[in-house]
JSON list of C-alpha atoms in Angstrom, two decimals:
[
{"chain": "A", "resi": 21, "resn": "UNK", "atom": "CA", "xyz": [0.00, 0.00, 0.00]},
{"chain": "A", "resi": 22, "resn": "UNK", "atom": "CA", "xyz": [1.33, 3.14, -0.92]},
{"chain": "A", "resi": 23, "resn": "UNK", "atom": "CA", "xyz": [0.28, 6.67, 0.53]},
{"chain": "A", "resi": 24, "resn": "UNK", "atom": "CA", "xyz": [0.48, 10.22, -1.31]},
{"chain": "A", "resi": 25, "resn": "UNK", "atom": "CA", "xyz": [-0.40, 13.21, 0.34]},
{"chain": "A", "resi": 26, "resn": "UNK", "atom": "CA", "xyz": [-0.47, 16.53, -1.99]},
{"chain": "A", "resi": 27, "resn": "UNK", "atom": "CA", "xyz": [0.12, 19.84, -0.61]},
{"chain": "A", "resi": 28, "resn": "UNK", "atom": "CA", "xyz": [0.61, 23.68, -2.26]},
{"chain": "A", "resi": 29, "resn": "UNK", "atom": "CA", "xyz": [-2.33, 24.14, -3.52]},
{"chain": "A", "resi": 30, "resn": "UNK", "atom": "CA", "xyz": [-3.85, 27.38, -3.46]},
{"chain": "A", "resi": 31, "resn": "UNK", "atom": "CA", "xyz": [-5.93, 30.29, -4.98]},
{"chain": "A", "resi": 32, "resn": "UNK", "atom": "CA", "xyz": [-3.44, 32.94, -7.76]},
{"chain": "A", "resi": 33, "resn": "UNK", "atom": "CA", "xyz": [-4.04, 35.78, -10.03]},
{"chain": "A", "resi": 34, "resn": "UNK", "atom": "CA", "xyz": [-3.56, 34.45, -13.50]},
{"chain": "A", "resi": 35, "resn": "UNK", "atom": "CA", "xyz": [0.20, 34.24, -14.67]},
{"chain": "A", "resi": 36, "resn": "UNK", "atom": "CA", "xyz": [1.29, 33.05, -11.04]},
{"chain": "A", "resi": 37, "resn": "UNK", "atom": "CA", "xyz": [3.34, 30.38, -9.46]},
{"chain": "A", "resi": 38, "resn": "UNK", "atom": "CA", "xyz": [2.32, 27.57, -7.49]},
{"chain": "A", "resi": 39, "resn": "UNK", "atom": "CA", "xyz": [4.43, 24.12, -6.31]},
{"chain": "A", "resi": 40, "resn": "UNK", "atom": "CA", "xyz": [2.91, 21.18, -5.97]},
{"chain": "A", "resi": 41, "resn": "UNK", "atom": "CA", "xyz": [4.42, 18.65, -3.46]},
{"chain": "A", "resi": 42, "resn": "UNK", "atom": "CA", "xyz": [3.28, 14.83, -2.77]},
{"chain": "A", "resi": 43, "resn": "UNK", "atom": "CA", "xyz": [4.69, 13.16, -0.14]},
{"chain": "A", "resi": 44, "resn": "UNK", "atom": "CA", "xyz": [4.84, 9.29, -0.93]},
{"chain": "A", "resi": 45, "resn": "UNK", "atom": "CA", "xyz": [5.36, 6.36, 2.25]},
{"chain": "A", "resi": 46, "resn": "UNK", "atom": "CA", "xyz": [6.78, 3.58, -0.50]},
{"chain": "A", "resi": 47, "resn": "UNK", "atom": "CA", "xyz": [10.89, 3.63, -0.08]},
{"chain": "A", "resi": 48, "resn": "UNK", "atom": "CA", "xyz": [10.36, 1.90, -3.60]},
{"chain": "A", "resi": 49, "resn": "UNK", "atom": "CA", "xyz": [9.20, 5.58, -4.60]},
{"chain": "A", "resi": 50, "resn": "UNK", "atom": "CA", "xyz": [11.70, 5.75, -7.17]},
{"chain": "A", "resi": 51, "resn": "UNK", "atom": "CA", "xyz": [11.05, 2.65, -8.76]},
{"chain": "A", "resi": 52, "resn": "UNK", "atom": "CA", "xyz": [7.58, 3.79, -9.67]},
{"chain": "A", "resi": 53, "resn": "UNK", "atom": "CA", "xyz": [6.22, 6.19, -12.35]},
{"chain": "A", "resi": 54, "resn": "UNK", "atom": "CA", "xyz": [4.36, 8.85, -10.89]},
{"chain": "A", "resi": 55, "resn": "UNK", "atom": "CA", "xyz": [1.94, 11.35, -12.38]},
{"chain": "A", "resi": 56, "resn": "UNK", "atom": "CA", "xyz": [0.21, 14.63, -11.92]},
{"chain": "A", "resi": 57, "resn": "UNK", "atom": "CA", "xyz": [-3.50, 15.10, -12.35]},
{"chain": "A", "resi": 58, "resn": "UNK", "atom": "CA", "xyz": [-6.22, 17.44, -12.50]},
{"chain": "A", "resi": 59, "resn": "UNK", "atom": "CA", "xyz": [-10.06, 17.55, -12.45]},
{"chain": "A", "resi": 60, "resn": "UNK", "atom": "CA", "xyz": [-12.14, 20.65, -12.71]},
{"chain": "A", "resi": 61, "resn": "UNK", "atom": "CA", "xyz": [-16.13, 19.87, -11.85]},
{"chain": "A", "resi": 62, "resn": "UNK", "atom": "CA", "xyz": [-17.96, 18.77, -14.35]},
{"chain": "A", "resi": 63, "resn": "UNK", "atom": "CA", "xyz": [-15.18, 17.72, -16.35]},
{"chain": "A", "resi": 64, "resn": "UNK", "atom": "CA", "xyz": [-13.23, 14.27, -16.65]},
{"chain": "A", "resi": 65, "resn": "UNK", "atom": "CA", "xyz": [-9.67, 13.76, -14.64]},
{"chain": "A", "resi": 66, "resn": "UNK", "atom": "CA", "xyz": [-7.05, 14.79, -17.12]},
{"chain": "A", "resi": 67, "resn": "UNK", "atom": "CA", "xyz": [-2.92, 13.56, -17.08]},
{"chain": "A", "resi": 68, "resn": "UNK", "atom": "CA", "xyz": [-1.06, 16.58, -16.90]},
{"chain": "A", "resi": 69, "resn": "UNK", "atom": "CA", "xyz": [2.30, 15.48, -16.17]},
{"chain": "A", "resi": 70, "resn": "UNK", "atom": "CA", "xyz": [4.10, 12.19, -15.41]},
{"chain": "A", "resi": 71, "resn": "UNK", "atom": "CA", "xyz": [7.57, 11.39, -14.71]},
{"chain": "A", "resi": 72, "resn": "UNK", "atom": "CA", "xyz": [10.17, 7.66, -14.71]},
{"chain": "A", "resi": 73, "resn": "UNK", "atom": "CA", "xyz": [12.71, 8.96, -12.71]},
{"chain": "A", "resi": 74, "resn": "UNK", "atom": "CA", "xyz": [14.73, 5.72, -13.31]},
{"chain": "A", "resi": 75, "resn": "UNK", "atom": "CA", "xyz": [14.63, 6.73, -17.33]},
{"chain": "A", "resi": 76, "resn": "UNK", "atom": "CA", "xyz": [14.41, 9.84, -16.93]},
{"chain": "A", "resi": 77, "resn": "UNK", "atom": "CA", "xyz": [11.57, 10.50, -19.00]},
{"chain": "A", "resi": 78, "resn": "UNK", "atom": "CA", "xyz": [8.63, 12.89, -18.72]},
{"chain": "A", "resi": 79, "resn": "UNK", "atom": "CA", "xyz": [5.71, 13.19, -20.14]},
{"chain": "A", "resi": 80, "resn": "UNK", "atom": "CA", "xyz": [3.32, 16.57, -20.24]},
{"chain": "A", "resi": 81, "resn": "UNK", "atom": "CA", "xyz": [-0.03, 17.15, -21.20]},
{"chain": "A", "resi": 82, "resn": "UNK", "atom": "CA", "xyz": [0.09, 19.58, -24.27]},
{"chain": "A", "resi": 83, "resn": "UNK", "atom": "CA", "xyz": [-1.97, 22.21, -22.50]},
{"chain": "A", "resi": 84, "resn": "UNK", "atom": "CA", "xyz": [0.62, 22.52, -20.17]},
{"chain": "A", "resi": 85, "resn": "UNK", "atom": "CA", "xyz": [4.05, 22.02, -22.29]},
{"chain": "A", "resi": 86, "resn": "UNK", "atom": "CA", "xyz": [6.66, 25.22, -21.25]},
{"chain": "A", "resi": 87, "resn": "UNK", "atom": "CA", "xyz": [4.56, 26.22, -18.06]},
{"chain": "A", "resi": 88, "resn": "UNK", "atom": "CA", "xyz": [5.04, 23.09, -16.19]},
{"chain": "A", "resi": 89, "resn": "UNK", "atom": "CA", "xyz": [6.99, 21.24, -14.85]},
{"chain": "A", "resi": 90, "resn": "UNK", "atom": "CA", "xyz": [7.11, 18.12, -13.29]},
{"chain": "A", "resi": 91, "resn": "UNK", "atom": "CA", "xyz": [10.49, 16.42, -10.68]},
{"chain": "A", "resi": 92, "resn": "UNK", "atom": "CA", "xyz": [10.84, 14.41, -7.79]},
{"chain": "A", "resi": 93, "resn": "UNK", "atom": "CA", "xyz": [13.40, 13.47, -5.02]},
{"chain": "A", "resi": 94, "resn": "UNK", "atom": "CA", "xyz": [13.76, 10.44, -4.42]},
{"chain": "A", "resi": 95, "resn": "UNK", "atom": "CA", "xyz": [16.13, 10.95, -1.03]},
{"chain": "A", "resi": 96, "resn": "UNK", "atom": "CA", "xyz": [12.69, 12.27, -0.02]},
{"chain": "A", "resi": 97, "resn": "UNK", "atom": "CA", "xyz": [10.05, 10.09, -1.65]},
{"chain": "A", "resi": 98, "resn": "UNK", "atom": "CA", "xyz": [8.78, 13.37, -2.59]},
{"chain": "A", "resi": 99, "resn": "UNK", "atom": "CA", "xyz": [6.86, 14.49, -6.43]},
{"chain": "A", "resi": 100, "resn": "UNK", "atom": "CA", "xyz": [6.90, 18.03, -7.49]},
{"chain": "A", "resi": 101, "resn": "UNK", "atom": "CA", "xyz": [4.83, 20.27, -9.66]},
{"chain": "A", "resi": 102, "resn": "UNK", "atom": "CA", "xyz": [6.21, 23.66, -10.50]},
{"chain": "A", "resi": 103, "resn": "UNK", "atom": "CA", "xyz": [3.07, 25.67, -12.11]},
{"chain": "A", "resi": 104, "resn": "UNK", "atom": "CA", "xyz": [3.91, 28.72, -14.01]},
{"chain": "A", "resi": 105, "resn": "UNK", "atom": "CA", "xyz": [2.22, 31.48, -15.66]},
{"chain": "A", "resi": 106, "resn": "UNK", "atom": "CA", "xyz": [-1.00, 29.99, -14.62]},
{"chain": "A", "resi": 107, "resn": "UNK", "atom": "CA", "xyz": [-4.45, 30.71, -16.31]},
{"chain": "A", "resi": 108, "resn": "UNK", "atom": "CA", "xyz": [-8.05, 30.32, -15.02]},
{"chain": "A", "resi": 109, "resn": "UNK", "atom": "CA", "xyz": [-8.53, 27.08, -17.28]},
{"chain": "A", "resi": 110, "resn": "UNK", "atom": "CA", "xyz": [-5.77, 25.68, -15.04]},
{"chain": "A", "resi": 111, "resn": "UNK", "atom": "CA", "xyz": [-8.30, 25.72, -11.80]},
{"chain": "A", "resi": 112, "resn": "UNK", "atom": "CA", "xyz": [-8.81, 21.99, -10.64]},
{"chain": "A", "resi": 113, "resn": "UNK", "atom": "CA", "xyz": [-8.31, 19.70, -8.13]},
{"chain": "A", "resi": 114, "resn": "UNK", "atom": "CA", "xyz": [-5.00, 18.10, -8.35]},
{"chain": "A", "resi": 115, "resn": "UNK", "atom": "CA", "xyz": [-3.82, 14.81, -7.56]},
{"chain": "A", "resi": 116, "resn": "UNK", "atom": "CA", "xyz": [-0.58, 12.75, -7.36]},
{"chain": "A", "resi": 117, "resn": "UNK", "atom": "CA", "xyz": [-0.57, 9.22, -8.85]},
{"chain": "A", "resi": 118, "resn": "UNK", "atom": "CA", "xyz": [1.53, 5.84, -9.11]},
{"chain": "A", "resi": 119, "resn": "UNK", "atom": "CA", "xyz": [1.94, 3.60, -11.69]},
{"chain": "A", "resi": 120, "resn": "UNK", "atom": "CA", "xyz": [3.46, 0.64, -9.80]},
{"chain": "A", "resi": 121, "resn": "UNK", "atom": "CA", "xyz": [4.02, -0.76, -13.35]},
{"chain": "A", "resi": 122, "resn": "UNK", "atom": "CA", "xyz": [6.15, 1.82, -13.82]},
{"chain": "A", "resi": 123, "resn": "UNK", "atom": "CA", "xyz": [5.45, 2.35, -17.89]},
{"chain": "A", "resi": 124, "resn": "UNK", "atom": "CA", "xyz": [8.03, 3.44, -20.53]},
{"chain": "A", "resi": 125, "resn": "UNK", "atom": "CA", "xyz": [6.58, 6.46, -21.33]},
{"chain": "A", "resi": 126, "resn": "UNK", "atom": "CA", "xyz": [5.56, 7.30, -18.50]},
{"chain": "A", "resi": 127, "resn": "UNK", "atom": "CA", "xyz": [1.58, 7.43, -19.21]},
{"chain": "A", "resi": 128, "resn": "UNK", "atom": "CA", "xyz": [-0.95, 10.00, -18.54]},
{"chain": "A", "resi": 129, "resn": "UNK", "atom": "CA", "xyz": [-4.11, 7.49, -18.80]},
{"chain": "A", "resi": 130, "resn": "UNK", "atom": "CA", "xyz": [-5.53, 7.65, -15.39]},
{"chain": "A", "resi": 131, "resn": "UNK", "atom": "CA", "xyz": [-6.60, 4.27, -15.39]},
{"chain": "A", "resi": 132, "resn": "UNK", "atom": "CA", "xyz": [-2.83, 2.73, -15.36]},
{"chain": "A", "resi": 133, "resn": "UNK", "atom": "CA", "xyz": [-2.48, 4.21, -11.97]},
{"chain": "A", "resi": 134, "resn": "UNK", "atom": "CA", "xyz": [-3.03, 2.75, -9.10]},
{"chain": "A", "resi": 135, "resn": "UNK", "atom": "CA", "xyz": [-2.42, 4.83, -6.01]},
{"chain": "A", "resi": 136, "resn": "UNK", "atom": "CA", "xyz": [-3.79, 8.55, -5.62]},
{"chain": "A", "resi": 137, "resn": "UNK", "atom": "CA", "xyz": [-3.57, 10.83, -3.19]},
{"chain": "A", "resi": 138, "resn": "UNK", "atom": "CA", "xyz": [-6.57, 13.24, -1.90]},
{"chain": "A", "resi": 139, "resn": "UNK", "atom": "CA", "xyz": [-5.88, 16.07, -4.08]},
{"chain": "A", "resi": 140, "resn": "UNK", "atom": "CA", "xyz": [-5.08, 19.59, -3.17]},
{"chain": "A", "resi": 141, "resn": "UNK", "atom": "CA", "xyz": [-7.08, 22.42, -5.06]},
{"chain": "A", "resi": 142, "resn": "UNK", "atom": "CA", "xyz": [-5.49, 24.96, -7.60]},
{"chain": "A", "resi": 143, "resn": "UNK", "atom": "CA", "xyz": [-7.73, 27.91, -8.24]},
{"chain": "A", "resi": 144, "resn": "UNK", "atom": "CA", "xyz": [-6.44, 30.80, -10.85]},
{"chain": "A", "resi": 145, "resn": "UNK", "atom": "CA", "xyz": [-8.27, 33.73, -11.05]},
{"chain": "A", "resi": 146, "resn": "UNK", "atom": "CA", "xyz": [-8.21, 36.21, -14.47]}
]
């Protein structure tokens, strides 16, 4: 059983900042491939960004290719989202995934993950 718990979520004028952490409790963290995603109400959950550390390959939503950016630290079990020049469309609830199967790409199909944390909610306003 693994355990993420997202944090740095927040409310931002549109072209702000926000970082996303998720804290994971697997010390096989970097083994994994984990993923960022989002879901606004009314709408379906959406891969933004994923990551195989081991590989070193990332994968990114195109809606969010050259404002975002996703890393983790492995020392800390830890996934990161750096959000930049934000814009409204980017409010959602966000949550931090693991593929346990650890895909080459890494995938954004929600359905190949199979850990999530709670989310943590982005708002952007214009």
């Amino acid at each position: 059983q693994v355990q993420l718990v997202e944090s740095g979520g927040g409310s931002v004028q549109a072209g702000g900042s926000l970082r996303l952490s998720c804290a994971a409790s697997a010390y096989t963290f970097s083994t994994y491939s984990m993923g960022w995603f989002r879901q606004a109400p009314g709408k379906e959950r959406e891969g933004v960004a994923s990551i195989n550390s081991y590989w070193g390959k990332t994968t990114y939503a195109d809606s969010v290719k050259g404002r975002f950016t996703i890393s983790q630290d492995n020392a800390k079990s830890t996934l990161y989202l750096q959000m930049n020049s934000l814009k409204p469309e980017d409010t959602a609830m966000y949550f931090c995934a693991a593929d346990i199967a650890a895909r080459y790409p890494p995938s954004l199909l929600h359905n190949q993950y199979t850990y999530w944390g709670q989310g943590t909610q982005v708002t952007v306003s214009s």
